Amino acid sequence: MPRQFINSGSNPFQTELGPSAFNPNPPDDLINRQGERAIWLRALPPPSKMQTGRMLGEEDEPWMYRIDRVRRMPQETIINQHIEGLDLFTKFGPISKVRDLYMFRNEDYGGNVHLEVEKFSDNRITIKPNPEFVPDYEFQCDYEVETFERRFIKPFIQTKAGRNLFLDTDELIVKIHSVHRHISGTEQFELLADVKTDLTKIILPQASEAGREFILDITTFSPISIGYRTIDARDKRLSDKSGLSLVAGDLDLVVPTNINLSKDDILIPLNSLNTEKEWIQRGEDGRFPIKLSPVREVYAIYSDTEEFHDFEIEDFRFLKINEQTPDNLMIVYGYNPRFRVLPESTISAIARKVQPRKYNARLDQTSLDLGNIFEEILK
Protein backbone atom coordinates (compact mmCIF):
# COMPACT_ATOMS: atom_id res chain seq x y z
CA MET A 1 0.00 0.00 0.00
CA PRO A 2 1.45 3.41 -0.98
CA ARG A 3 1.76 6.33 1.44
CA GLN A 4 -1.68 7.27 2.71
CA PHE A 5 -2.50 10.98 2.86
CA ILE A 6 -6.24 10.78 3.67
CA ASN A 7 -7.36 8.50 6.50
CA SER A 8 -11.10 8.56 5.84
CA GLY A 9 -12.84 6.31 3.36
CA SER A 10 -13.43 7.46 -0.18
CA ASN A 11 -17.22 7.38 0.27
CA PRO A 12 -18.97 8.77 3.39
CA PHE A 13 -21.83 6.30 3.01
CA GLN A 14 -19.60 3.19 3.00
CA THR A 15 -21.24 1.61 -0.05
CA GLU A 16 -18.44 -0.94 -0.54
CA LEU A 17 -19.84 -4.45 -0.81
CA GLY A 18 -18.64 -6.77 1.94
CA PRO A 19 -17.82 -10.49 1.68
CA SER A 20 -20.75 -12.84 1.19
CA ALA A 21 -21.49 -16.26 -0.26
CA PHE A 22 -22.01 -14.66 -3.66
CA ASN A 23 -19.09 -12.24 -3.31
CA PRO A 24 -16.47 -14.11 -1.23
CA ASN A 25 -13.59 -11.65 -1.64
CA PRO A 26 -13.24 -8.64 0.66
CA PRO A 27 -13.28 -5.19 -0.96
CA ASP A 28 -10.10 -3.26 -1.72
CA ASP A 29 -10.61 -0.85 1.16
CA LEU A 30 -10.86 -3.67 3.72
CA ILE A 31 -7.66 -5.30 2.43
CA ASN A 32 -5.79 -1.97 2.52
CA ARG A 33 -6.97 -1.16 6.04
CA GLN A 34 -6.75 -4.56 7.72
CA GLY A 35 -4.53 -6.70 5.49
CA GLU A 36 -0.95 -7.63 6.26
CA ARG A 37 1.86 -5.66 4.62
CA ALA A 38 3.93 -7.68 2.17
CA ILE A 39 6.83 -7.20 -0.22
CA TRP A 40 5.94 -8.25 -3.77
CA LEU A 41 8.82 -9.34 -6.02
CA ARG A 42 8.23 -9.95 -9.70
CA ALA A 43 10.05 -13.09 -10.82
CA LEU A 44 11.61 -12.59 -14.25
CA PRO A 45 12.51 -15.94 -15.82
CA PRO A 46 15.61 -16.75 -17.89
CA PRO A 47 15.07 -17.57 -21.59
CA SER A 48 15.16 -21.31 -20.95
CA LYS A 49 12.26 -20.99 -18.52
CA MET A 50 10.12 -19.22 -21.10
CA GLN A 51 10.88 -21.90 -23.67
CA THR A 52 10.10 -24.89 -21.47
CA GLY A 53 7.29 -23.56 -19.28
CA ARG A 54 8.77 -25.23 -16.24
CA MET A 55 8.15 -23.95 -12.73
CA LEU A 56 10.61 -21.98 -10.65
CA GLY A 57 13.58 -23.95 -9.34
CA GLU A 58 13.70 -26.60 -12.06
CA GLU A 59 16.75 -25.19 -13.81
CA ASP A 60 20.11 -23.87 -12.74
CA GLU A 61 19.89 -20.58 -14.59
CA PRO A 62 19.33 -17.72 -12.10
CA TRP A 63 16.11 -15.73 -12.02
CA MET A 64 15.90 -11.98 -11.64
CA TYR A 65 13.65 -10.35 -9.06
CA ARG A 66 12.34 -6.83 -9.47
CA ILE A 67 9.98 -4.46 -7.67
CA ASP A 68 7.67 -2.17 -9.66
CA ARG A 69 8.59 1.48 -9.21
CA VAL A 70 5.02 2.58 -9.95
CA ARG A 71 1.75 0.93 -9.03
CA ARG A 72 -1.72 1.53 -10.42
CA MET A 73 -4.35 2.17 -7.74
CA PRO A 74 -7.97 0.96 -7.77
CA GLN A 75 -10.28 3.57 -9.28
CA GLU A 76 -11.02 6.05 -6.52
CA THR A 77 -14.07 8.18 -5.79
CA ILE A 78 -13.18 11.74 -4.74
CA ILE A 79 -15.88 13.65 -2.86
CA ASN A 80 -16.26 17.39 -2.19
CA GLN A 81 -14.64 17.17 1.28
CA HIS A 82 -11.38 16.47 -0.58
CA ILE A 83 -11.67 19.31 -3.10
CA GLU A 84 -10.28 22.84 -2.69
CA GLY A 85 -10.90 25.12 -5.64
CA LEU A 86 -9.35 23.35 -8.64
CA ASP A 87 -7.34 20.99 -6.43
CA LEU A 88 -8.51 17.40 -5.86
CA PHE A 89 -6.87 15.20 -3.23
CA THR A 90 -6.49 11.44 -3.63
CA LYS A 91 -6.22 9.01 -0.74
CA PHE A 92 -2.75 7.77 -1.72
CA GLY A 93 0.43 9.22 -3.16
CA PRO A 94 2.87 10.35 -4.31
CA ILE A 95 1.13 10.40 -7.68
CA SER A 96 3.25 9.52 -10.70
CA LYS A 97 0.56 9.56 -13.40
CA VAL A 98 -3.14 10.41 -13.76
CA ARG A 99 -4.62 7.99 -16.28
CA ASP A 100 -8.17 9.35 -16.24
CA LEU A 101 -10.18 11.86 -14.21
CA TYR A 102 -13.85 12.68 -14.76
CA MET A 103 -16.82 14.20 -12.98
CA PHE A 104 -19.74 11.82 -12.60
CA ARG A 105 -22.90 13.38 -13.98
CA ASN A 106 -26.27 11.91 -14.89
CA GLU A 107 -26.92 11.34 -18.58
CA ASP A 108 -29.96 13.62 -18.32
CA TYR A 109 -27.58 16.50 -17.63
CA GLY A 110 -25.07 15.74 -20.33
CA GLY A 111 -23.18 12.73 -18.95
CA ASN A 112 -19.71 12.50 -17.43
CA VAL A 113 -17.26 15.38 -17.80
CA HIS A 114 -13.63 14.44 -18.43
CA LEU A 115 -11.20 16.86 -16.82
CA GLU A 116 -7.75 17.90 -17.99
CA VAL A 117 -4.92 17.77 -15.45
CA GLU A 118 -2.63 20.78 -15.21
CA LYS A 119 -0.20 19.36 -12.61
CA PHE A 120 0.04 16.99 -9.67
CA SER A 121 2.24 16.57 -6.59
CA ASP A 122 2.07 14.17 -3.64
CA ASN A 123 -1.70 13.46 -3.51
CA ARG A 124 -2.82 16.81 -4.98
CA ILE A 125 -4.20 17.02 -8.55
CA THR A 126 -4.73 20.49 -10.04
CA ILE A 127 -7.13 20.55 -12.98
CA LYS A 128 -7.43 23.09 -15.77
CA PRO A 129 -10.41 25.48 -15.52
CA ASN A 130 -13.58 23.95 -16.93
CA PRO A 131 -16.96 25.74 -17.04
CA GLU A 132 -18.77 22.44 -16.36
CA PHE A 133 -16.76 21.69 -13.20
CA VAL A 134 -18.99 21.45 -10.10
CA PRO A 135 -17.12 20.56 -6.87
CA ASP A 136 -20.26 19.16 -5.20
CA TYR A 137 -20.35 16.25 -7.67
CA GLU A 138 -18.45 12.99 -7.31
CA PHE A 139 -15.24 12.44 -9.27
CA GLN A 140 -13.64 9.21 -10.46
CA CYS A 141 -9.85 9.08 -10.62
CA ASP A 142 -7.67 6.40 -12.20
CA TYR A 143 -4.05 7.05 -11.20
CA GLU A 144 -0.64 5.55 -10.48
CA VAL A 145 1.65 6.14 -7.52
CA GLU A 146 5.36 5.80 -6.90
CA THR A 147 6.36 2.90 -4.68
CA PHE A 148 9.75 4.38 -3.71
CA GLU A 149 9.96 7.88 -2.26
CA ARG A 150 12.94 9.88 -1.04
CA ARG A 151 11.92 11.77 2.09
CA PHE A 152 13.65 14.56 3.96
CA ILE A 153 12.27 14.72 7.51
CA LYS A 154 13.17 17.74 9.63
CA PRO A 155 12.77 17.69 12.52
CA PHE A 156 12.32 14.09 13.62
CA ILE A 157 11.94 13.74 17.40
CA GLN A 158 13.07 10.52 19.08
CA THR A 159 10.19 9.28 21.24
CA LYS A 160 11.96 6.55 23.22
CA ALA A 161 15.51 6.38 24.53
CA GLY A 162 17.79 3.86 22.82
CA ARG A 163 19.38 3.11 19.46
CA ASN A 164 16.16 2.75 17.44
CA LEU A 165 14.18 5.40 15.56
CA PHE A 166 10.66 4.41 14.51
CA LEU A 167 8.72 6.25 11.80
CA ASP A 168 4.97 6.58 12.30
CA THR A 169 4.19 5.01 8.93
CA ASP A 170 3.46 1.71 7.19
CA GLU A 171 6.30 2.33 4.75
CA LEU A 172 9.56 0.38 4.85
CA ILE A 173 12.91 2.11 5.21
CA VAL A 174 15.06 0.69 2.42
CA LYS A 175 17.93 3.18 2.16
CA ILE A 176 19.50 5.71 4.51
CA HIS A 177 21.23 8.61 2.76
CA SER A 178 22.14 10.52 5.92
CA VAL A 179 21.12 10.96 9.55
CA HIS A 180 22.07 14.10 11.49
CA ARG A 181 21.65 14.32 15.27
CA HIS A 182 21.32 17.55 17.24
CA ILE A 183 24.31 18.39 19.43
CA SER A 184 23.03 19.19 22.91
CA GLY A 185 23.50 22.77 24.02
CA THR A 186 24.12 24.07 20.50
CA GLU A 187 22.23 24.77 17.29
CA GLN A 188 24.46 22.38 15.33
CA PHE A 189 23.83 18.87 14.02
CA GLU A 190 26.38 16.07 13.65
CA LEU A 191 26.41 13.55 10.80
CA LEU A 192 26.18 9.99 12.15
CA ALA A 193 28.18 7.20 10.53
CA ASP A 194 27.33 3.51 10.36
CA VAL A 195 23.55 3.99 10.59
CA LYS A 196 21.53 0.91 9.54
CA THR A 197 17.96 -0.17 8.93
CA ASP A 198 16.05 -3.44 9.28
CA LEU A 199 13.16 -2.19 7.08
CA THR A 200 10.96 -1.05 9.98
CA LYS A 201 13.32 1.20 11.97
CA ILE A 202 16.57 3.17 11.84
CA ILE A 203 19.34 1.71 14.02
CA LEU A 204 21.80 4.26 15.42
CA PRO A 205 25.45 3.49 16.26
CA GLN A 206 24.96 4.78 19.82
CA ALA A 207 21.92 5.24 22.04
CA SER A 208 20.24 8.64 22.36
CA GLU A 209 17.84 10.00 24.94
CA ALA A 210 14.13 10.56 24.27
CA GLY A 211 13.34 14.00 22.83
CA ARG A 212 16.55 14.22 20.79
CA GLU A 213 16.13 15.96 17.43
CA PHE A 214 17.26 14.42 14.14
CA ILE A 215 17.30 15.28 10.44
CA LEU A 216 16.58 12.24 8.28
CA ASP A 217 17.28 11.76 4.58
CA ILE A 218 15.90 8.34 3.65
CA THR A 219 14.21 6.37 0.88
CA THR A 220 11.04 4.53 1.80
CA PHE A 221 9.13 1.78 0.02
CA SER A 222 5.37 1.20 0.09
CA PRO A 223 4.53 -2.51 0.43
CA ILE A 224 1.24 -3.97 -0.76
CA SER A 225 -1.50 -5.26 1.53
CA ILE A 226 -2.74 -8.84 1.34
CA GLY A 227 -5.20 -11.09 3.10
CA TYR A 228 -4.46 -14.79 3.46
CA ARG A 229 -5.07 -17.99 5.40
CA THR A 230 -3.29 -21.32 5.53
CA ILE A 231 -4.92 -24.36 3.94
CA ASP A 232 -5.05 -27.07 6.62
CA ALA A 233 -5.13 -30.83 6.22
CA ARG A 234 -8.94 -31.00 6.51
CA ASP A 235 -9.54 -28.89 3.40
CA LYS A 236 -11.57 -30.85 0.83
CA ARG A 237 -9.56 -29.38 -2.04
CA LEU A 238 -6.53 -31.46 -1.03
CA SER A 239 -8.29 -34.61 -2.26
CA ASP A 240 -9.60 -33.01 -5.43
CA LYS A 241 -7.69 -34.42 -8.41
CA SER A 242 -8.93 -31.81 -10.86
CA GLY A 243 -7.33 -28.44 -11.38
CA LEU A 244 -4.41 -27.14 -9.34
CA SER A 245 -2.85 -29.60 -6.90
CA LEU A 246 -2.76 -28.03 -3.44
CA VAL A 247 -1.01 -29.29 -0.33
CA ALA A 248 -1.45 -28.55 3.36
CA GLY A 249 0.40 -25.37 4.26
CA ASP A 250 -0.39 -23.58 0.97
CA LEU A 251 -2.09 -20.19 1.20
CA ASP A 252 -5.44 -18.88 0.08
CA LEU A 253 -4.43 -15.37 -0.87
CA VAL A 254 -6.47 -12.30 -1.80
CA VAL A 255 -5.02 -9.03 -3.12
CA PRO A 256 -6.54 -5.70 -4.23
CA THR A 257 -7.69 -5.30 -7.80
CA ASN A 258 -4.66 -3.18 -8.74
CA ILE A 259 -2.14 -5.92 -7.86
CA ASN A 260 -1.54 -8.05 -10.96
CA LEU A 261 0.40 -11.01 -9.60
CA SER A 262 1.70 -13.64 -11.97
CA LYS A 263 2.98 -17.20 -11.65
CA ASP A 264 6.22 -17.59 -9.67
CA ASP A 265 6.12 -14.08 -8.18
CA ILE A 266 7.36 -13.96 -4.58
CA LEU A 267 5.40 -12.52 -1.64
CA ILE A 268 7.03 -11.82 1.73
CA PRO A 269 4.47 -11.12 4.51
CA LEU A 270 6.06 -8.73 6.98
CA ASN A 271 4.21 -9.56 10.22
CA SER A 272 4.60 -13.33 10.12
CA LEU A 273 7.81 -14.74 11.59
CA ASN A 274 9.18 -18.25 11.26
CA THR A 275 11.98 -19.50 13.53
CA GLU A 276 15.04 -21.30 12.16
CA LYS A 277 18.25 -22.75 13.60
CA GLU A 278 21.39 -23.22 11.52
CA TRP A 279 25.16 -23.36 11.65
CA ILE A 280 26.71 -20.34 9.97
CA GLN A 281 30.29 -19.84 8.78
CA ARG A 282 32.33 -16.64 8.60
CA GLY A 283 32.73 -15.28 5.06
CA GLU A 284 35.70 -13.53 3.47
CA ASP A 285 34.37 -10.10 4.53
CA GLY A 286 34.18 -11.18 8.17
CA ARG A 287 30.39 -11.45 8.20
CA PHE A 288 28.29 -14.58 8.59
CA PRO A 289 25.76 -15.13 5.75
CA ILE A 290 22.38 -16.49 6.90
CA LYS A 291 20.42 -18.88 4.70
CA LEU A 292 16.88 -17.51 5.05
CA SER A 293 16.02 -13.83 4.73
CA PRO A 294 14.88 -11.21 5.50
CA VAL A 295 16.13 -11.78 9.04
CA ARG A 296 13.98 -9.74 11.46
CA GLU A 297 15.08 -10.99 14.90
CA VAL A 298 18.00 -12.92 16.36
CA TYR A 299 17.11 -14.93 19.46
CA ALA A 300 20.45 -16.52 20.31
CA ILE A 301 24.00 -17.06 18.97
CA TYR A 302 26.12 -19.91 20.33
CA SER A 303 29.52 -21.51 19.88
CA ASP A 304 30.42 -24.84 21.46
CA THR A 305 31.27 -23.13 24.74
CA GLU A 306 29.60 -19.70 25.02
CA GLU A 307 26.79 -17.37 23.92
CA PHE A 308 27.32 -14.04 22.12
CA HIS A 309 25.25 -10.86 22.49
CA ASP A 310 27.08 -8.01 20.70
CA PHE A 311 25.98 -8.34 17.06
CA GLU A 312 24.22 -6.59 14.18
CA ILE A 313 22.22 -7.73 11.15
CA GLU A 314 23.29 -6.13 7.85
CA ASP A 315 21.50 -6.18 4.49
CA PHE A 316 18.75 -8.35 6.04
CA ARG A 317 20.83 -11.55 5.80
CA PHE A 318 24.34 -11.04 7.19
CA LEU A 319 25.39 -11.34 10.83
CA LYS A 320 28.18 -9.08 12.07
CA ILE A 321 29.67 -10.03 15.46
CA ASN A 322 31.40 -7.24 17.39
CA GLU A 323 33.48 -9.60 19.55
CA GLN A 324 35.96 -12.43 19.05
CA THR A 325 34.23 -15.62 17.91
CA PRO A 326 35.03 -18.92 16.23
CA ASP A 327 34.50 -19.18 12.47
CA ASN A 328 31.45 -21.43 12.96
CA LEU A 329 28.44 -20.46 15.07
CA MET A 330 24.91 -21.67 15.76
CA ILE A 331 22.20 -19.02 15.30
CA VAL A 332 18.52 -19.08 16.25
CA TYR A 333 16.60 -16.37 14.39
CA GLY A 334 13.24 -15.21 13.14
CA TYR A 335 12.65 -14.43 9.47
CA ASN A 336 9.78 -13.48 7.21
CA PRO A 337 8.71 -16.52 5.17
CA ARG A 338 8.50 -16.27 1.39
CA PHE A 339 5.67 -17.64 -0.73
CA ARG A 340 5.63 -18.35 -4.46
CA VAL A 341 2.44 -17.59 -6.38
CA LEU A 342 0.92 -20.67 -8.07
CA PRO A 343 -0.28 -20.58 -11.70
CA GLU A 344 -4.04 -20.21 -11.33
CA SER A 345 -6.23 -17.51 -9.84
CA THR A 346 -9.91 -16.75 -9.26
CA ILE A 347 -11.51 -13.49 -10.35
CA SER A 348 -14.98 -12.12 -9.65
CA ALA A 349 -17.11 -9.07 -10.31
CA ILE A 350 -20.33 -7.73 -8.86
CA ALA A 351 -22.34 -4.52 -9.21
CA ARG A 352 -20.35 -3.66 -12.36
CA LYS A 353 -17.16 -3.62 -10.32
CA VAL A 354 -14.18 -5.96 -10.51
CA GLN A 355 -13.49 -7.51 -7.13
CA PRO A 356 -10.10 -8.35 -5.55
CA ARG A 357 -8.43 -11.39 -7.05
CA LYS A 358 -7.81 -14.64 -5.25
CA TYR A 359 -4.63 -16.71 -5.69
CA ASN A 360 -2.88 -19.63 -4.09
CA ALA A 361 0.74 -19.51 -2.96
CA ARG A 362 3.26 -22.03 -1.61
CA LEU A 363 6.10 -21.69 0.88
CA ASP A 364 9.31 -21.27 -1.09
CA GLN A 365 12.79 -20.53 0.25
CA THR A 366 14.43 -19.60 -3.04
CA SER A 367 17.78 -17.98 -2.34
CA LEU A 368 17.63 -14.22 -2.86
CA ASP A 369 19.36 -11.17 -1.45
CA LEU A 370 16.67 -8.62 -0.60
CA GLY A 371 19.22 -5.92 0.24
CA ASN A 372 20.85 -6.31 -3.17
CA ILE A 373 17.46 -6.19 -4.93
CA PHE A 374 16.61 -2.85 -3.30
CA GLU A 375 20.11 -1.53 -4.07
CA GLU A 376 19.83 -2.45 -7.77
CA ILE A 377 16.43 -0.76 -8.11
CA LEU A 378 17.55 2.43 -6.40
CA LYS A 379 20.71 2.94 -8.49
mmCIF file of N, CA, C and O in Angstrom, residues 48 75 99 161 252 275 289 351-352 374:
data_model
loop_
_atom_site.group_PDB
_atom_site.id
_atom_site.type_symbol
_atom_site.label_atom_id
_atom_site.label_comp_id
_atom_site.label_asym_id
_atom_site.label_seq_id
_atom_site.Cartn_x
_atom_site.Cartn_y
_atom_site.Cartn_z
ATOM 1 N N SER A 48 15.480 -19.883 -20.943
ATOM 2 C CA SER A 48 15.160 -21.307 -20.951
ATOM 3 C C SER A 48 13.846 -21.596 -20.252
ATOM 4 O O SER A 48 13.105 -22.489 -20.639
ATOM 5 N N GLN A 75 -9.603 2.310 -8.967
ATOM 6 C CA GLN A 75 -10.277 3.570 -9.283
ATOM 7 C C GLN A 75 -10.897 4.155 -8.017
ATOM 8 O O GLN A 75 -11.578 3.469 -7.270
ATOM 9 N N ARG A 99 -4.186 8.662 -15.058
ATOM 10 C CA ARG A 99 -4.618 7.989 -16.283
ATOM 11 C C ARG A 99 -5.948 8.547 -16.786
ATOM 12 O O ARG A 99 -6.164 8.665 -17.984
ATOM 13 N N ALA A 161 14.055 6.467 24.426
ATOM 14 C CA ALA A 161 15.511 6.376 24.529
ATOM 15 C C ALA A 161 16.013 5.048 23.982
ATOM 16 O O ALA A 161 15.346 4.013 24.084
ATOM 17 N N ASP A 252 -4.410 -19.603 0.811
ATOM 18 C CA ASP A 252 -5.444 -18.881 0.078
ATOM 19 C C ASP A 252 -5.107 -17.409 0.237
ATOM 20 O O ASP A 252 -4.977 -16.907 1.356
ATOM 21 N N THR A 275 10.724 -19.350 12.782
ATOM 22 C CA THR A 275 11.975 -19.504 13.527
ATOM 23 C C THR A 275 12.814 -20.603 12.903
ATOM 24 O O THR A 275 12.298 -21.661 12.524
ATOM 25 N N PRO A 289 27.003 -15.103 6.537
ATOM 26 C CA PRO A 289 25.764 -15.133 5.747
ATOM 27 C C PRO A 289 24.751 -16.105 6.359
ATOM 28 O O PRO A 289 25.114 -17.185 6.833
ATOM 29 N N ALA A 351 -21.894 -5.912 -9.157
ATOM 30 C CA ALA A 351 -22.337 -4.521 -9.211
ATOM 31 C C ALA A 351 -21.459 -3.705 -10.164
ATOM 32 O O ALA A 351 -21.074 -2.582 -9.882
ATOM 33 N N ARG A 352 -21.142 -4.307 -11.314
ATOM 34 C CA ARG A 352 -20.348 -3.655 -12.363
ATOM 35 C C ARG A 352 -18.958 -3.266 -11.874
ATOM 36 O O ARG A 352 -18.350 -2.341 -12.394
ATOM 37 N N PHE A 374 16.931 -4.263 -3.530
ATOM 38 C CA PHE A 374 16.611 -2.847 -3.302
ATOM 39 C C PHE A 374 17.726 -1.952 -3.839
ATOM 40 O O PHE A 374 17.465 -0.908 -4.446
#
